[in-house]
Coordinates of C-alpha atoms in Angstrom, one line a residue:
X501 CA -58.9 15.7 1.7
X502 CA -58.0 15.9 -1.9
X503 CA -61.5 16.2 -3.7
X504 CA -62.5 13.2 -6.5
X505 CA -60.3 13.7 -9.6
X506 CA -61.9 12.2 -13.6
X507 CA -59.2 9.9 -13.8
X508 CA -61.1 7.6 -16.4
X509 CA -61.2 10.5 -18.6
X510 CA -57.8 11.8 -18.1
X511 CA -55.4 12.4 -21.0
X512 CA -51.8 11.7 -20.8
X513 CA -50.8 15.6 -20.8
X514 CA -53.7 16.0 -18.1
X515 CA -51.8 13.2 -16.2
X516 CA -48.7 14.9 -16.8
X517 CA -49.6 18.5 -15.8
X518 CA -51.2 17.2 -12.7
X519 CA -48.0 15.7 -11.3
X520 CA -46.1 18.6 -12.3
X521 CA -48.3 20.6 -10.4
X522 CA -48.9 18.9 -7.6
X523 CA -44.8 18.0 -7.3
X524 CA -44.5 22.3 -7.6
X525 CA -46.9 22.5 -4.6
X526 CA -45.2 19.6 -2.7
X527 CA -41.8 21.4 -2.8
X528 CA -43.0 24.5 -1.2
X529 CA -43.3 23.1 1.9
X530 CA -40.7 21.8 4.7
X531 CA -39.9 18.1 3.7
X532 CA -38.4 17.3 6.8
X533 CA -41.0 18.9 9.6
X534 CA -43.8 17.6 7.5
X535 CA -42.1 14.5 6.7
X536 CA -42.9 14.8 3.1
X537 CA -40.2 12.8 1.2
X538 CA -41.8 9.4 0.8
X539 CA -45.0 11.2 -0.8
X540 CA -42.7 13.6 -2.8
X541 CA -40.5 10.9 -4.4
X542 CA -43.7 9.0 -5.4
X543 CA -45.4 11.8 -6.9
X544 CA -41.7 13.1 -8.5
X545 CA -41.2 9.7 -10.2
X546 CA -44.9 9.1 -11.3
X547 CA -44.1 12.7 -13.1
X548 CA -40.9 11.6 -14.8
X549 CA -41.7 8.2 -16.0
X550 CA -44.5 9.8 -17.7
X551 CA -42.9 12.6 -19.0
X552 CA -40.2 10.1 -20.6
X553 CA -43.4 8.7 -22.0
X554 CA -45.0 11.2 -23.8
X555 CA -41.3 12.7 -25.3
X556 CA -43.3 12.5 -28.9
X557 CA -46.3 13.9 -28.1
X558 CA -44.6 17.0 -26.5
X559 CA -42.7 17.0 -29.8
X560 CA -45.9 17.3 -31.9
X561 CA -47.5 19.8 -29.6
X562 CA -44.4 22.4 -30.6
X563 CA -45.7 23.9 -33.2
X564 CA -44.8 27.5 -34.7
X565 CA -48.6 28.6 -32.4
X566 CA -47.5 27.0 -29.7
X567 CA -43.8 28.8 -29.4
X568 CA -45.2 32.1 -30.4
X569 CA -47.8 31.7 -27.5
X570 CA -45.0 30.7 -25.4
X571 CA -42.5 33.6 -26.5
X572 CA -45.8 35.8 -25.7
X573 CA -46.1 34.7 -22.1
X574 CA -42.0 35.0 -21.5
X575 CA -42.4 38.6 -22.9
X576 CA -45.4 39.1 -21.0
X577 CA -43.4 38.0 -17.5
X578 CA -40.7 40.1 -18.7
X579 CA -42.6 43.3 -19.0
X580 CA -44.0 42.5 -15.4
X581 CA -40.9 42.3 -13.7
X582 CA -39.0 44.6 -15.6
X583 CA -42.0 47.2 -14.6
X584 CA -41.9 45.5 -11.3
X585 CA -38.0 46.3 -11.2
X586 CA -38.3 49.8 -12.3
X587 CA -40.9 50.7 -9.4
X588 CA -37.9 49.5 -7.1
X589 CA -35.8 52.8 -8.1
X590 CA -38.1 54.9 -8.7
X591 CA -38.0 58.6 -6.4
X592 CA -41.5 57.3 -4.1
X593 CA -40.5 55.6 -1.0
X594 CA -43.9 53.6 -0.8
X595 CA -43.6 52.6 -4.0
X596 CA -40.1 51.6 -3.5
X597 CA -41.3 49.3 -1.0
X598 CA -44.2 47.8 -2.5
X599 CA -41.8 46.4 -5.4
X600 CA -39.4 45.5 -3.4
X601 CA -42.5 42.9 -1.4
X602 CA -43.0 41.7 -4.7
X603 CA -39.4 41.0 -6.3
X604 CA -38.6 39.1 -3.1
X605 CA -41.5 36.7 -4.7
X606 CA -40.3 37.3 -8.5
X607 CA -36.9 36.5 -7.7
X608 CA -37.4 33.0 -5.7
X609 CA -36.0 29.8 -8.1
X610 CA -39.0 28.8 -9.4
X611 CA -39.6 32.1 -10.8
X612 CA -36.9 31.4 -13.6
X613 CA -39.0 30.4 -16.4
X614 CA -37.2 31.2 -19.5
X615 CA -35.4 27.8 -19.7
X616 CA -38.6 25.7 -18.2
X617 CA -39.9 23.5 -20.2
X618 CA -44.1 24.0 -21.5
X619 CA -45.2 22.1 -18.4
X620 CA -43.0 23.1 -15.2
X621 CA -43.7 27.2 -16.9
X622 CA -47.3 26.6 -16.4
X623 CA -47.1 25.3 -13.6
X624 CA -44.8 28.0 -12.0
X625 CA -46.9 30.9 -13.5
X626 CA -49.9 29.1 -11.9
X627 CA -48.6 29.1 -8.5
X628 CA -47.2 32.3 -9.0
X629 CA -50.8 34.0 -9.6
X630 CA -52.1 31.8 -6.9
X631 CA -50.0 33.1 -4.4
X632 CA -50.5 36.6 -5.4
X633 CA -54.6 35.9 -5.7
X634 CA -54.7 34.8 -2.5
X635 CA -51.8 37.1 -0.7
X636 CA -53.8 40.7 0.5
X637 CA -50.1 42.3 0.7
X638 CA -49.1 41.2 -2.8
X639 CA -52.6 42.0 -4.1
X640 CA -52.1 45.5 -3.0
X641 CA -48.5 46.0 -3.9
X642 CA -49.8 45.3 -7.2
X643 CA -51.9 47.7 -7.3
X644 CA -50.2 50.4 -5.4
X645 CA -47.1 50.5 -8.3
X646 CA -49.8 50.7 -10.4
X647 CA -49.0 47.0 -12.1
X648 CA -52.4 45.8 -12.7
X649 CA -52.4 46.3 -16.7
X650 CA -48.9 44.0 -16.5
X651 CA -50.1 41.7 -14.5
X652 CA -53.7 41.0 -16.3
X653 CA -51.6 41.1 -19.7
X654 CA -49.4 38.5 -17.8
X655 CA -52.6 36.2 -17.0
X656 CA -54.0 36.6 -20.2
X657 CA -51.2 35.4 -22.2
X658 CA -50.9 32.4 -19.6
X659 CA -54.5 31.0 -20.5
X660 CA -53.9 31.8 -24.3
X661 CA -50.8 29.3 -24.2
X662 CA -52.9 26.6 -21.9
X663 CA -56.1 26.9 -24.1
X664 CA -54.3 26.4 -27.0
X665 CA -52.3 23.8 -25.6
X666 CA -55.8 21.4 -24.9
X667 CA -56.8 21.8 -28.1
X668 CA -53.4 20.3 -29.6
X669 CA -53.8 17.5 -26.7
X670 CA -57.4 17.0 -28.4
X671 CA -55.9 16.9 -31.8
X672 CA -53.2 14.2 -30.7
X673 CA -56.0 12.2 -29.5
X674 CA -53.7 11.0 -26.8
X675 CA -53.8 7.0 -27.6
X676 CA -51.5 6.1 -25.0
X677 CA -49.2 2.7 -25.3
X678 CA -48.8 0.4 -22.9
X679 CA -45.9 2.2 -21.1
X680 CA -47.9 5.1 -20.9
X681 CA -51.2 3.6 -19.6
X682 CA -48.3 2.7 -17.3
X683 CA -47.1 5.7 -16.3
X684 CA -50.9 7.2 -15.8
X685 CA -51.3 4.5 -13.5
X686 CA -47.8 5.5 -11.5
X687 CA -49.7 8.9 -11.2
X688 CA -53.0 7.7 -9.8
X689 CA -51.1 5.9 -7.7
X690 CA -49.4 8.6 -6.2
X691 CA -51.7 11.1 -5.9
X692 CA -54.2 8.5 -4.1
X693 CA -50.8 7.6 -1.9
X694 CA -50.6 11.5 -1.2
X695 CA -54.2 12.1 -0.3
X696 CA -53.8 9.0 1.9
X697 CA -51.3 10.3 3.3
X698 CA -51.9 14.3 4.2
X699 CA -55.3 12.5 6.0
X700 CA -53.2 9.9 8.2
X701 CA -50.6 13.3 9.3
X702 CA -53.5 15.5 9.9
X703 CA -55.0 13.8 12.2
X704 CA -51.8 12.4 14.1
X705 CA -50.1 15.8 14.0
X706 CA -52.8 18.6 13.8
X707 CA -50.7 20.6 11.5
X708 CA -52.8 22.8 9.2
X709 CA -50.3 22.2 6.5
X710 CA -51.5 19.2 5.4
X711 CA -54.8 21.0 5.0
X712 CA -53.2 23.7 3.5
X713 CA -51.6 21.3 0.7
X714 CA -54.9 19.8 0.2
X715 CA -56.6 23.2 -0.6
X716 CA -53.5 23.9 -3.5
X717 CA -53.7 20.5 -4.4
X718 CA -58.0 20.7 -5.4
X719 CA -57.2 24.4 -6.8
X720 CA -55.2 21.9 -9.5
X721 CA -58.4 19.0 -9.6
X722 CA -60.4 21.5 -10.6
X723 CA -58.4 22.9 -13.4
X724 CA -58.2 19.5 -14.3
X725 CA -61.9 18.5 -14.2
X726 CA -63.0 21.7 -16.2
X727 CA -60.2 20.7 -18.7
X728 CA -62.4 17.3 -18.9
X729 CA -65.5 18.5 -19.1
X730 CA -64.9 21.1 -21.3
X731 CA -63.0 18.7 -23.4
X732 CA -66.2 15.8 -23.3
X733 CA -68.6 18.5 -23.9
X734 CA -67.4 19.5 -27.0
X735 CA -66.8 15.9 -28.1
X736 CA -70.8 15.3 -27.2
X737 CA -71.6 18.8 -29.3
X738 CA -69.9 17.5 -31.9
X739 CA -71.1 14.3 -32.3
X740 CA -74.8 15.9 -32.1
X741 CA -73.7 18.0 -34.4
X742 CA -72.5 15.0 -37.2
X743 CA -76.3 13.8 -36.7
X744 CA -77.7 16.3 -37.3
X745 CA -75.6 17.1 -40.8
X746 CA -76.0 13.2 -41.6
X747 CA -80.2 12.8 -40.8

């Protein structure tokens, strides 16, 4: 169900947002009903070991770019639901009501970013574009209020923060210890547990759930496989490049 992830050619931070993502998507859902607690905990865990891992390399990718990008995208969320807010007093009783659909999404816990760390904001603003992408009512409130600019400005500074933040991963090169071969390991584990898993339910219970988790879950493998082959193809370009210069 979940589609083949480049684990081989994985950094650490790739190892990292992928848990954190994929943790974010598991705590949508009804752990109970779906019985989703074992796979949860795994995947949690993985996430956290890792994190306590990489606690220097995060501190290296902070640099005065990196917080400006990331003051950027608060501001940029801030003008979006400030605008957002506004269109929920305003004198038009349609408009009114299209703002109001879309705070009840704004206003949900995930959705309080400013104290989130780099990786759990990402992966909140993520899921919070996905769910408006893929939403036909939220799609049009957005456009009805008249939010579009907000939104795309919103998006924009999102991908200026991740891009920037792959190309300080790169410049770390990401020579993980032994504790954090470790902890990618914990991950792979996880997520292969969790794929094994949403399979074995689906076909006892049925439940289009798991299915649906498995879609959110391949919308993050392919982020992370562009992130690798983007990442492999410049190396290769590079290194062409060298021999070139050098012959």
């Amino acid at each position: 169900m979940i589609n083949k992830i480049k684990f081989y050619l994985m950094h650490l931070a790739e190892y990292l947002l992928l848990s954190t993502k994929v943790s974010s998507i598991l705590n949508k859902y009804d752990e109970t009903e779906l019985q989703l607690t074992v796979a949860k905990t795994k995947v949690q865990q993985s996430s956290d070991y890792l994190q306590n891992n990489m606690k220097l390399v995060k501190a290296n990718l902070r640099t005065e770019e990196m917080l400006n990008l990331d003051a950027n995208r608060d501001n940029a969320w801030k003008s979006f639901n400030y605008f957002v807010l506004s269109q929920a007093y305003c004198l038009n009783a349609e408009k009114r009501e299209y703002a109001n659909k879309l705070l009840t999404l704004i206003r949900t816990p995930e959705m309080r970013i400013y104290k989130m760390g780099y990786q759990d904001e990402t992966a909140s603003l993520i899921n919070f574009f996905n769910r408006i992408d893929s939403n036909p009512e939220f799609a049009e409130a957005i456009e009805k209020i008249s939010a579009q600019q907000r939104y795309t400005q919103l998006k924009t500074a999102q991908k200026a923060f991740t891009d920037k933040e792959a190309e300080r991963v790169d410049e770390e090169a990401d020579k993980p210890n032994a504790k954090g071969k470790e902890a990618a390991r914990q991950v792979r584990e996880s997520i292969e547990s969790l794929n094994r898993f949403l399979a074995v339910m689906k076909d006892m219970t049925g439940k289009e759930e798991y299915d649906k988790i498995a879609a959110e879950v391949n919308e993050v493998v392919v982020e992370i496989n562009s992130r690798v082959n983007s990442r492999t193809t410049r190396h290769r370009n590079a290194k062409e490049e060298e021999e070139v210069t050098e012959n």
